[in-house]
PDB file of C-alpha atoms in Angstrom:
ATOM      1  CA  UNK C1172      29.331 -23.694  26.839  1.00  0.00           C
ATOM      2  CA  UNK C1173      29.994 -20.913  24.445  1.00  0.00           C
ATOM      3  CA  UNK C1174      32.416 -17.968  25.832  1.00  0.00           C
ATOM      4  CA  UNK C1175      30.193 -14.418  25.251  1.00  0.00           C
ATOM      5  CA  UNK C1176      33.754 -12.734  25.692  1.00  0.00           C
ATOM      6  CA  UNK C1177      36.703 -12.709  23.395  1.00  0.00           C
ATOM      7  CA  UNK C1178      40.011 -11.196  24.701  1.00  0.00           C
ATOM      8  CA  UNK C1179      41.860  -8.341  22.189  1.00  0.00           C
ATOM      9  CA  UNK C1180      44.600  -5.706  22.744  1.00  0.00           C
ATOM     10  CA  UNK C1181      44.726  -2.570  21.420  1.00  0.00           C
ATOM     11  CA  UNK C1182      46.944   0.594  22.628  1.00  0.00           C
ATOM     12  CA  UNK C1183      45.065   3.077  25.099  1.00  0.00           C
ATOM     13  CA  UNK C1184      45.749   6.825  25.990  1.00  0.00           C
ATOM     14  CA  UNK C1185      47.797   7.008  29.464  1.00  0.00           C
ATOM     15  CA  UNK C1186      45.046   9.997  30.554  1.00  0.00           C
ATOM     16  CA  UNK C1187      42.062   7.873  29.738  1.00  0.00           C
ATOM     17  CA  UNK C1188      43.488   4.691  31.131  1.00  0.00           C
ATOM     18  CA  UNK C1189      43.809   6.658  34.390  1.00  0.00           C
ATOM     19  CA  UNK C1190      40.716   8.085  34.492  1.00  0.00           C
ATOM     20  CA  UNK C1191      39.337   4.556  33.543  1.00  0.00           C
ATOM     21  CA  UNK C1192      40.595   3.395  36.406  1.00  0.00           C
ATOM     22  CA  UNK C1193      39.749   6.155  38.793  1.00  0.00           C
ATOM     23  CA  UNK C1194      36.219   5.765  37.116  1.00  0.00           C
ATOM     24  CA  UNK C1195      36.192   1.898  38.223  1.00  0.00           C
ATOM     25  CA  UNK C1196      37.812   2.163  41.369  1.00  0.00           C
ATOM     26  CA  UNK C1197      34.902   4.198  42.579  1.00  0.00           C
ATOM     27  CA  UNK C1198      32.055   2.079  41.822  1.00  0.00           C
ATOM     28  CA  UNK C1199      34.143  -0.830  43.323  1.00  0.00           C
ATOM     29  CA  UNK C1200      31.908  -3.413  41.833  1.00  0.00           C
ATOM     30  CA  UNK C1201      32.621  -3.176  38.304  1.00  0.00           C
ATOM     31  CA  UNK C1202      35.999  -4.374  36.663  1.00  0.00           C
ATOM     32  CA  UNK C1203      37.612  -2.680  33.651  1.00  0.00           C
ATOM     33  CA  UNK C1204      36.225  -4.870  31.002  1.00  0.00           C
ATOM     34  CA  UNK C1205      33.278  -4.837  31.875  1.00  0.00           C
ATOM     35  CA  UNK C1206      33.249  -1.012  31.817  1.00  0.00           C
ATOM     36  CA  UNK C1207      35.076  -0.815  28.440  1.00  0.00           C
ATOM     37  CA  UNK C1208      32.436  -3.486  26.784  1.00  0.00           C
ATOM     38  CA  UNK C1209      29.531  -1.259  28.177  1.00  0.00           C
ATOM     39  CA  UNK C1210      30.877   1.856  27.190  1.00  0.00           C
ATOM     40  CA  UNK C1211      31.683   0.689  23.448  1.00  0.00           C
ATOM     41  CA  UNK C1212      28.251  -0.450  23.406  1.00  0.00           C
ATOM     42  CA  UNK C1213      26.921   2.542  23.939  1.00  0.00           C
ATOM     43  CA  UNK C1214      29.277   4.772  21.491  1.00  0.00           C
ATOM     44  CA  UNK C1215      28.232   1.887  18.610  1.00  0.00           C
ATOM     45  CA  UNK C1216      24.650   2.399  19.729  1.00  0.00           C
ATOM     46  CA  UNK C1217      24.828   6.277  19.439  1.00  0.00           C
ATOM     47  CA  UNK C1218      26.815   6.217  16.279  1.00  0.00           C
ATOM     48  CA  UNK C1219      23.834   3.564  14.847  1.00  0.00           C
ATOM     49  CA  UNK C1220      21.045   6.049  15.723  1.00  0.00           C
ATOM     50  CA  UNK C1221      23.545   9.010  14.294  1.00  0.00           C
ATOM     51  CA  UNK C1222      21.510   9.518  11.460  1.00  0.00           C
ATOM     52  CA  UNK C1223      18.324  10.240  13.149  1.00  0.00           C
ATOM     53  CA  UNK C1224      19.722  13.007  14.804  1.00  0.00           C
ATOM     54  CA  UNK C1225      20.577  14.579  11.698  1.00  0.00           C
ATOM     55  CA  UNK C1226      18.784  17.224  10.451  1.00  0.00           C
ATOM     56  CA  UNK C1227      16.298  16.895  12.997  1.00  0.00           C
ATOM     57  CA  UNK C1228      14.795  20.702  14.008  1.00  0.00           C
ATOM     58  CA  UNK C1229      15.916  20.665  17.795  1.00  0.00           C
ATOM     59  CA  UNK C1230      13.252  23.749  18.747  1.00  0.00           C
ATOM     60  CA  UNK C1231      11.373  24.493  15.407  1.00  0.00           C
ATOM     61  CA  UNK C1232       7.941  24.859  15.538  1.00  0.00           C
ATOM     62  CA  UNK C1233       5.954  22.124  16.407  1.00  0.00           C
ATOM     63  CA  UNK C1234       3.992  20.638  13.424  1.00  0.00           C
ATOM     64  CA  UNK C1235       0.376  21.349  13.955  1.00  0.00           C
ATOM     65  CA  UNK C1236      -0.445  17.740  13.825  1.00  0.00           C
ATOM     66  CA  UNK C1237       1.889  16.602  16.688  1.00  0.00           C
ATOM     67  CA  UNK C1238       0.337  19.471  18.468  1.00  0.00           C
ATOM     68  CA  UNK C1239      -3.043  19.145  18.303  1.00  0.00           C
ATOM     69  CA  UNK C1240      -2.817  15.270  18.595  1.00  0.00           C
ATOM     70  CA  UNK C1241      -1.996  16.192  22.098  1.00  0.00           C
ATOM     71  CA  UNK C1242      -4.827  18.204  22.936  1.00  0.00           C
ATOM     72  CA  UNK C1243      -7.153  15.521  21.480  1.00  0.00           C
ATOM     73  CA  UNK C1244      -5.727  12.883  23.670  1.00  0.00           C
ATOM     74  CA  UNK C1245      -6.764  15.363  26.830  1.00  0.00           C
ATOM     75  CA  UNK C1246      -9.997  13.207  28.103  1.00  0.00           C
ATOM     76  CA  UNK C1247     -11.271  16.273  29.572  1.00  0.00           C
ATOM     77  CA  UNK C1248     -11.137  17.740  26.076  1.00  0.00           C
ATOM     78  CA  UNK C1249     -14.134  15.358  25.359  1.00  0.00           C
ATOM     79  CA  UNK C1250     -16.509  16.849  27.762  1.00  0.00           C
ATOM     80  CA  UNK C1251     -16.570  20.612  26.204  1.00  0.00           C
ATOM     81  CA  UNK C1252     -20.681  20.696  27.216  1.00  0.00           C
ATOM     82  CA  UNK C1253     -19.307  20.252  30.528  1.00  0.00           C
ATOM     83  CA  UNK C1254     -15.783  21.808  30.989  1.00  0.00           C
ATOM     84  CA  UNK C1255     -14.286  25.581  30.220  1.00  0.00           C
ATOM     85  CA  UNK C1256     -11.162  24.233  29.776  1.00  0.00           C
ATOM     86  CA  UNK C1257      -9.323  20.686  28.568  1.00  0.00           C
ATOM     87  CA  UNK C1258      -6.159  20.851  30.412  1.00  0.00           C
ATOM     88  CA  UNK C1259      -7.116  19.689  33.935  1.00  0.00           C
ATOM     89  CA  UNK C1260      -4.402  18.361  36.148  1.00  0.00           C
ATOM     90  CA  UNK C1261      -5.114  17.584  39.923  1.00  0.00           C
ATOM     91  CA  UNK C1262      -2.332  17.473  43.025  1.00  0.00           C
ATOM     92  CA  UNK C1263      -1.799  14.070  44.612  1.00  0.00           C
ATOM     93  CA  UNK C1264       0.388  14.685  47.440  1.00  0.00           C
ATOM     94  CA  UNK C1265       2.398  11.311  49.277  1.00  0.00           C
ATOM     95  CA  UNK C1266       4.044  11.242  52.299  1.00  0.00           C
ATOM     96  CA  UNK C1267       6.010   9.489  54.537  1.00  0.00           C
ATOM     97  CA  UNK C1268       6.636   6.913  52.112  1.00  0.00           C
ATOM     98  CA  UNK C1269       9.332   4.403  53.356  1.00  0.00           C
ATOM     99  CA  UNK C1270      13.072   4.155  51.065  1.00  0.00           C
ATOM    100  CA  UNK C1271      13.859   0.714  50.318  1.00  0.00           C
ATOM    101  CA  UNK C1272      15.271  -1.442  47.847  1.00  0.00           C
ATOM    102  CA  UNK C1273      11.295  -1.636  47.377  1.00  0.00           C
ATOM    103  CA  UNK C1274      11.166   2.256  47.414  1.00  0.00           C
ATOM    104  CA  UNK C1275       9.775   2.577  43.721  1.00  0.00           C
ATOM    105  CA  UNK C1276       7.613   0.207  44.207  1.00  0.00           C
ATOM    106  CA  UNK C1277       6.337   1.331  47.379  1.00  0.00           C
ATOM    107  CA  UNK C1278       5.683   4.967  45.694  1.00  0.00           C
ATOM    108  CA  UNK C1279       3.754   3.105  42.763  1.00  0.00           C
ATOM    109  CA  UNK C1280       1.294   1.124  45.551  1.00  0.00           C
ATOM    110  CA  UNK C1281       1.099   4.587  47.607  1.00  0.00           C
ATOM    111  CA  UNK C1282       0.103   6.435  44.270  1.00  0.00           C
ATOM    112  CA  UNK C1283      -2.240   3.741  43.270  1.00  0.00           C
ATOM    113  CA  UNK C1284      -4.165   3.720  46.232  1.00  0.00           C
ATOM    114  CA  UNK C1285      -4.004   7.948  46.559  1.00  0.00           C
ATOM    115  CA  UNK C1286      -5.552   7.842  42.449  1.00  0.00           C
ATOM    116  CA  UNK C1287      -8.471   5.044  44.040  1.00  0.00           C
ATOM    117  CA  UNK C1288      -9.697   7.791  46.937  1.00  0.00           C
ATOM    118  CA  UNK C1289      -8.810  10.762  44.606  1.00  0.00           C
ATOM    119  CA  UNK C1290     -11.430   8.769  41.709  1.00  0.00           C
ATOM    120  CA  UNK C1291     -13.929   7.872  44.510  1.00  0.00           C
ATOM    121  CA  UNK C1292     -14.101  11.221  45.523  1.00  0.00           C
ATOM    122  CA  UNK C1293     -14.854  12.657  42.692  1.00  0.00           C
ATOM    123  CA  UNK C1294     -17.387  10.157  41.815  1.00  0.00           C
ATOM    124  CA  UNK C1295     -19.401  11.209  44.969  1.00  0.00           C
ATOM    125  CA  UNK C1296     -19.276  14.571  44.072  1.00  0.00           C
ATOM    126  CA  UNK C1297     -20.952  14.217  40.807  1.00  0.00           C
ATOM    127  CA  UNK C1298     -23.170  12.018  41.936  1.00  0.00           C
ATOM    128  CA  UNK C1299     -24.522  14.577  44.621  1.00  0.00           C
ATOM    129  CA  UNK C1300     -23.952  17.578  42.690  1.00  0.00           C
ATOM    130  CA  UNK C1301     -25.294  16.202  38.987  1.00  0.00           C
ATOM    131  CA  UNK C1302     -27.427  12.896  40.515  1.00  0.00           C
ATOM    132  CA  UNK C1303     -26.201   9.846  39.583  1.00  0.00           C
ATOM    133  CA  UNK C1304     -28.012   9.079  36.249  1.00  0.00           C
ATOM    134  CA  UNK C1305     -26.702  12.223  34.843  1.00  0.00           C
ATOM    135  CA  UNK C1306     -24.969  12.398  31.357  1.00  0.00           C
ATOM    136  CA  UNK C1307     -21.601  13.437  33.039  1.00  0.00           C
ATOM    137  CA  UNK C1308     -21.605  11.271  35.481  1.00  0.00           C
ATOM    138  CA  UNK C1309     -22.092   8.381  33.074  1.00  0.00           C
ATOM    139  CA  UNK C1310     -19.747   9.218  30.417  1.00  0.00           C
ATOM    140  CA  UNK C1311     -16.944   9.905  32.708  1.00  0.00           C
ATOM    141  CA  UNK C1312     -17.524   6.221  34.985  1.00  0.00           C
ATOM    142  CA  UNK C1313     -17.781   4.993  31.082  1.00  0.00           C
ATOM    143  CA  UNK C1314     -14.457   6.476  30.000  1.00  0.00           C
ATOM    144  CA  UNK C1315     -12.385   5.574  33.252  1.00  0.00           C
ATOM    145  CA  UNK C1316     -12.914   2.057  32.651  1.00  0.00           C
ATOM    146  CA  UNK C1317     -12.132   1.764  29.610  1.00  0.00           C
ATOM    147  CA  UNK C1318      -8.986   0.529  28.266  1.00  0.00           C
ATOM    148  CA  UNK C1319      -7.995   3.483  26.001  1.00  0.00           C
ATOM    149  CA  UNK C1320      -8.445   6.078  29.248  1.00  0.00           C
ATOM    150  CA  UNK C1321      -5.508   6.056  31.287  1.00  0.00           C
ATOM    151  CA  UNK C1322      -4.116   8.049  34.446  1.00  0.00           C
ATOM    152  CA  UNK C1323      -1.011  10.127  33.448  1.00  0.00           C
ATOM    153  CA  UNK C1324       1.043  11.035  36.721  1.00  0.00           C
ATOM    154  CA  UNK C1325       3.776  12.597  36.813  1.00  0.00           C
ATOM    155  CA  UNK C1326       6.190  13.276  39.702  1.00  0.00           C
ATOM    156  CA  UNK C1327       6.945  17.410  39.836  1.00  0.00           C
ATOM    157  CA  UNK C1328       8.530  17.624  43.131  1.00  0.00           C
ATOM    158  CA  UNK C1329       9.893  15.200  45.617  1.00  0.00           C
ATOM    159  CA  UNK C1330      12.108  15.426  48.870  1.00  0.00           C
ATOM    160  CA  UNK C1331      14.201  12.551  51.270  1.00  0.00           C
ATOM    161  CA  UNK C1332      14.403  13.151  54.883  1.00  0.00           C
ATOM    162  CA  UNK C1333      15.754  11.067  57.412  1.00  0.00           C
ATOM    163  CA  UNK C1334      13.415  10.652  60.481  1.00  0.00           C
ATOM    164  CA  UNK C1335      14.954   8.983  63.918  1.00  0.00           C
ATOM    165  CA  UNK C1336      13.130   6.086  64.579  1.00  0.00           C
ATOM    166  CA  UNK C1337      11.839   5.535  61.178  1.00  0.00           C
ATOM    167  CA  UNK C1338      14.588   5.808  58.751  1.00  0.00           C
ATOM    168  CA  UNK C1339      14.579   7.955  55.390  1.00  0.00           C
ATOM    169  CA  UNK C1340      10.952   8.676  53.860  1.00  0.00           C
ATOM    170  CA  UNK C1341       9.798  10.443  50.550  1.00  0.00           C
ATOM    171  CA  UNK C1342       6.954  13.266  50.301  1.00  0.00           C
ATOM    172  CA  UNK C1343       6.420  13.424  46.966  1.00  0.00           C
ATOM    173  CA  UNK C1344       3.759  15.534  45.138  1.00  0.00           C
ATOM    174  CA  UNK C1345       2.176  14.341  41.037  1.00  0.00           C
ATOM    175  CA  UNK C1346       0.411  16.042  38.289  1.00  0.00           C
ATOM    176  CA  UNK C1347      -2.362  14.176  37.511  1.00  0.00           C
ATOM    177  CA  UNK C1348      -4.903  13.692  34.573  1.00  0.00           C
ATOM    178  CA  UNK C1349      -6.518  11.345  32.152  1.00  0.00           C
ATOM    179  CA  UNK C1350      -5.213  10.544  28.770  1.00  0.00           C
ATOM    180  CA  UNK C1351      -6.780   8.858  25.798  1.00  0.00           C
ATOM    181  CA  UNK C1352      -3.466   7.080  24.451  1.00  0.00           C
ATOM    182  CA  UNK C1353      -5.583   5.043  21.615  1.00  0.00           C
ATOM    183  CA  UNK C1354      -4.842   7.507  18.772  1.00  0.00           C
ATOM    184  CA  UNK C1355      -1.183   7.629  20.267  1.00  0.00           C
ATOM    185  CA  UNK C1356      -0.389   4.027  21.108  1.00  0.00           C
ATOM    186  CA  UNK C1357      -2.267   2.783  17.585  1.00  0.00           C
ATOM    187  CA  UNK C1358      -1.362   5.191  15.115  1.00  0.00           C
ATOM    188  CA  UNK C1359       0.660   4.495  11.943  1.00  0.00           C
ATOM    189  CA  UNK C1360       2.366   8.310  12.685  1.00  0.00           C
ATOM    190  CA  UNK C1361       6.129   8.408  12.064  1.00  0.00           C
ATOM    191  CA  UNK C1362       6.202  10.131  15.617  1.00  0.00           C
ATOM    192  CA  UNK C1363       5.054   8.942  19.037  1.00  0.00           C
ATOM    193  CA  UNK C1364       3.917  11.039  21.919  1.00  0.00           C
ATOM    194  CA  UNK C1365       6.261   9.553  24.470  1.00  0.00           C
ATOM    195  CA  UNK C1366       5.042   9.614  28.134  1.00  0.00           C
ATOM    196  CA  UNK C1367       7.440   8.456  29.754  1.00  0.00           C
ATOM    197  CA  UNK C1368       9.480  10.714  28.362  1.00  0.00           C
ATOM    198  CA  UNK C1369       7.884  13.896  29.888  1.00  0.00           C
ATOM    199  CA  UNK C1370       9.960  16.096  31.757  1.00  0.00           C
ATOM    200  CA  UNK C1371       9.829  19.073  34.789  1.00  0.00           C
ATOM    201  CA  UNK C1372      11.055  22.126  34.047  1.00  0.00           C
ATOM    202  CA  UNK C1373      11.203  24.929  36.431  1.00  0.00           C
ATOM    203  CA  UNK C1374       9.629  28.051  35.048  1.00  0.00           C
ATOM    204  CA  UNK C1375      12.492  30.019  35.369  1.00  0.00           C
ATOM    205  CA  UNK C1376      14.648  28.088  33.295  1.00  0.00           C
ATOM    206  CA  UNK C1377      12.483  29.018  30.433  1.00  0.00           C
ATOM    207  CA  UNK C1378      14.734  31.275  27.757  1.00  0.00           C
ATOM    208  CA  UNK C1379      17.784  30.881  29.005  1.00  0.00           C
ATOM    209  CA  UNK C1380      18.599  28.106  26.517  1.00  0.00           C
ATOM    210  CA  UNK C1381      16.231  26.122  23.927  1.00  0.00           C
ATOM    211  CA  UNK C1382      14.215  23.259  24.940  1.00  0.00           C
ATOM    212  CA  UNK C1383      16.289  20.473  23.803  1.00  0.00           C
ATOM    213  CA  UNK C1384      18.905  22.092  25.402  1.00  0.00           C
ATOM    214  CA  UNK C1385      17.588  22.266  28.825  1.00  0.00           C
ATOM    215  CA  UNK C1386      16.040  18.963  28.744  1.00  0.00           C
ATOM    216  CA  UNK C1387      19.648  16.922  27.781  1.00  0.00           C
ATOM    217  CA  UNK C1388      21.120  19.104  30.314  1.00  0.00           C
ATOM    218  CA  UNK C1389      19.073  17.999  33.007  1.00  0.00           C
ATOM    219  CA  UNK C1390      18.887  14.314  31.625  1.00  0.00           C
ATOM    220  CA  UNK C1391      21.833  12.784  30.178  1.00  0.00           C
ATOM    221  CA  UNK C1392      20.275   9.329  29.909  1.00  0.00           C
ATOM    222  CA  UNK C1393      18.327  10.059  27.081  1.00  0.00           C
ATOM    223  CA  UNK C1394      17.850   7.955  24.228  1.00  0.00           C
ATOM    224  CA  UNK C1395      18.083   9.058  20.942  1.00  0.00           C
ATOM    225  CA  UNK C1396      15.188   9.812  18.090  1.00  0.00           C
ATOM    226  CA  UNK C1397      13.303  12.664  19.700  1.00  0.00           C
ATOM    227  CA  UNK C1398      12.277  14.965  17.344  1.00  0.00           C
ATOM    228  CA  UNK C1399      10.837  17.334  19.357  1.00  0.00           C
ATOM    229  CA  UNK C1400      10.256  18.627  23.011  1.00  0.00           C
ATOM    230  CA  UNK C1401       6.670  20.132  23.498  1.00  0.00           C
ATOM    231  CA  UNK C1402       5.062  21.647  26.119  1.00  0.00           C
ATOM    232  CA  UNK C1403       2.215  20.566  27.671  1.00  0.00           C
ATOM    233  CA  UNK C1404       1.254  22.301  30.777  1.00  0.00           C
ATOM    234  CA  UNK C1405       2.096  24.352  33.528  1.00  0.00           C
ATOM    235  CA  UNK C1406       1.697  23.223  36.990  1.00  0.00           C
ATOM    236  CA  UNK C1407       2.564  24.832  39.971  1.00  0.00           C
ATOM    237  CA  UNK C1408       5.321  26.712  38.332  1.00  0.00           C
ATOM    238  CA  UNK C1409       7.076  23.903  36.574  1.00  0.00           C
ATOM    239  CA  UNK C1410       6.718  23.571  32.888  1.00  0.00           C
ATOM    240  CA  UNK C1411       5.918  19.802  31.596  1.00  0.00           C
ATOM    241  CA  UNK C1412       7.827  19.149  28.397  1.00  0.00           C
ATOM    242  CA  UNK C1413       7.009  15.988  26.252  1.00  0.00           C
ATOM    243  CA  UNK C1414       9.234  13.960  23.850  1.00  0.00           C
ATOM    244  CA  UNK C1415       8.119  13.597  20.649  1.00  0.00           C
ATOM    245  CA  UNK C1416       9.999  10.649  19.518  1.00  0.00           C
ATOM    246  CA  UNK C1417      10.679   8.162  16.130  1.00  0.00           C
ATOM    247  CA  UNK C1418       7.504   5.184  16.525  1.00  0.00           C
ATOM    248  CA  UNK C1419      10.016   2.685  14.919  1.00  0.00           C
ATOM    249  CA  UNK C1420      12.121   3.406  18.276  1.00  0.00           C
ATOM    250  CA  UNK C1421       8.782   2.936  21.045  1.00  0.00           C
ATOM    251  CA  UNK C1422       7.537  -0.365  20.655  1.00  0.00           C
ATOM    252  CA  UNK C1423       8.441  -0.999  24.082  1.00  0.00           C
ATOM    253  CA  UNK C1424       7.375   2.354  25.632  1.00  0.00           C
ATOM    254  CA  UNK C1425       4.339   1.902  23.372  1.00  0.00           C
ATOM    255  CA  UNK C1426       3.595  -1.899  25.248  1.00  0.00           C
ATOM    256  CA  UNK C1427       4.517  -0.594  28.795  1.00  0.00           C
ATOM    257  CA  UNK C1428       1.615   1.799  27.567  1.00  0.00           C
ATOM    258  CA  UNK C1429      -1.144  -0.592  26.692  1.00  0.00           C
ATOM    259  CA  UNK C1430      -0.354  -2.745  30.200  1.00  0.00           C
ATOM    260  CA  UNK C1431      -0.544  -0.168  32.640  1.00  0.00           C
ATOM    261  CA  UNK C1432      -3.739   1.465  33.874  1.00  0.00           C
ATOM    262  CA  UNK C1433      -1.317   3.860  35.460  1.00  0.00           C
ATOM    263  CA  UNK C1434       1.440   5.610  33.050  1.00  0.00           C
ATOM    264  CA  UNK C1435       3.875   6.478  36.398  1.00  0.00           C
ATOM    265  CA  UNK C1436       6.497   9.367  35.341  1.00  0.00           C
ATOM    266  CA  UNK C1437       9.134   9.732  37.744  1.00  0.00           C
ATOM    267  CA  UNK C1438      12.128  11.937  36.157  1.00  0.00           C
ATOM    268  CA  UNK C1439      11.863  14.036  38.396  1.00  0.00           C
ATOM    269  CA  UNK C1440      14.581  13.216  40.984  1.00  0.00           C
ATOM    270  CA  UNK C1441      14.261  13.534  44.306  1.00  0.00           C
ATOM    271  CA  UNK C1442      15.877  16.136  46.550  1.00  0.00           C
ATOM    272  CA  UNK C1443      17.134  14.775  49.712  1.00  0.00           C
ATOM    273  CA  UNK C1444      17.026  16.755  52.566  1.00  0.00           C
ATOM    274  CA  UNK C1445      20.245  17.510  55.004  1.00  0.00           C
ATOM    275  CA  UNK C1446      19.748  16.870  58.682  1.00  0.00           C
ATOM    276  CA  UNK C1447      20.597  19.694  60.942  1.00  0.00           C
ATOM    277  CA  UNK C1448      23.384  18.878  63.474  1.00  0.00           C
TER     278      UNK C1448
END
């Protein structure tokens, strides 16, 4: 069977060898190679994409066309005759929602079955408030099944408590609205509007720092290739701030795209709550 490890020396800094260790010792599951191979990777992997970063405006202005590709996208957009405004989001509140090894995928299910009564809802309302042959009430049942309409949630709050008796549990509370990702997910752009990507900013955060700045603060894990951050909304006094990223770096945010009926944003993390003693 062919080895997928090759042993090598090389001379090491006594400060970073110690905090190597230190680093190791408390994950306790991970051993020092391992470690070092992962973290090379990752240096060779930034250093590759280098050259994207360069020169890219980090809070310029927004090209118009990346802009208003956005507002197109809004589904509610589409119904002008109907709507004074494009940018509707609703509030989809969960609670009580178990933490498990399952706990994502519990929140998923819960969410799923919250956006089901939430689209029922307002399917009886239109149909007793328009009738149900009416032109609104059509194209909207039209658009929702359609593969090119998908519910965008996003997660802009979310707290852990421990209940006796029951164990720790999630409330969680989403931004919700419906996206036409076709011109997005198809284009031959040299950008992406990146979804998945979207972060929650509190309000008051706004002008202390630039955009870019305040989003890699708050998430070190991001990839490289964004071009831009853009915002896209304010809800309940967070800001939502997209990535606008490279297309030859999202084919597989593009494909998780396409597959889900649900595009389930959950950067937000999730503030766990202190018992009192």
């Amino acid at each position: 069977m062919e080895k997928h490890t090759k042993i090598c020396s090389f001379s090491i800094r006594k400060t970073t060898l110690e905090a190597l260790d230190k680093y190791v010792a408390a994950r306790g599951k991970r051993s020092r190679s391992e470690l070092v191979s992962e973290l090379l990777d990752f240096a060779i992997d930034q250093k590759k994409h280098q050259h994207d970063e360069e020169n890219i405006p980090g809070d310029g202005i927004i090209p118009e066309k990346i802009s208003i590709k956005w507002y197109e996208s809004l589904y509610f957009n589409s119904l002008r005759d109907y709507f004074y405004s494009g940018d509707c989001w609703f509030e989809i509140r969960l609670h009580g929602i178990s933490v498990s090894e399952e706990g994502e995928i519990e929140e998923y299910d819960s969410l799923v079955d919250k956006l089901n009564e939430f689209h029922e809802g307002l399917i009886n309302d239109l149909n007793v408030k328009l009738g149900k042959d009416s032109d609104l009430a059509r194209t909207f049942i039209g658009a929702i099944k359609s593969d090119d309409v998908k519910i965008l949630a996003v997660r802009v709050r979310g707290t852990q408590e421990y209940i006796p008796g029951v164990g720790p549990v999630r409330n969680v509370v989403y931004a919700v609205t419906l996206v036409n990702v076709k011109e997005n997910t198809h284009s031959k752009d040299h950008f992406y509007l990146d979804y998945h990507a979207i972060q929650v900013l509190d309000v008051r955060e706004i002008g202390r720092a630039p955009l870019s700045t305040l989003v890699r603060k708050k998430n070190k894990q991001l990839a490289p290739g964004y071009l831009y951050w853009m915002p896209i909304t304010i809800f309940q006094n967070k800001m939502l701030v997209m990535g606008v990223r490279r297309r030859a770096l999202s084919d597989q945010a593009i494909a998780l795209v396409k597959s889900d009926d649900v595009i389930m944003v959950t950067n937000q993390a999730i503030r766990v709550k202190k018992n009192r003693k």
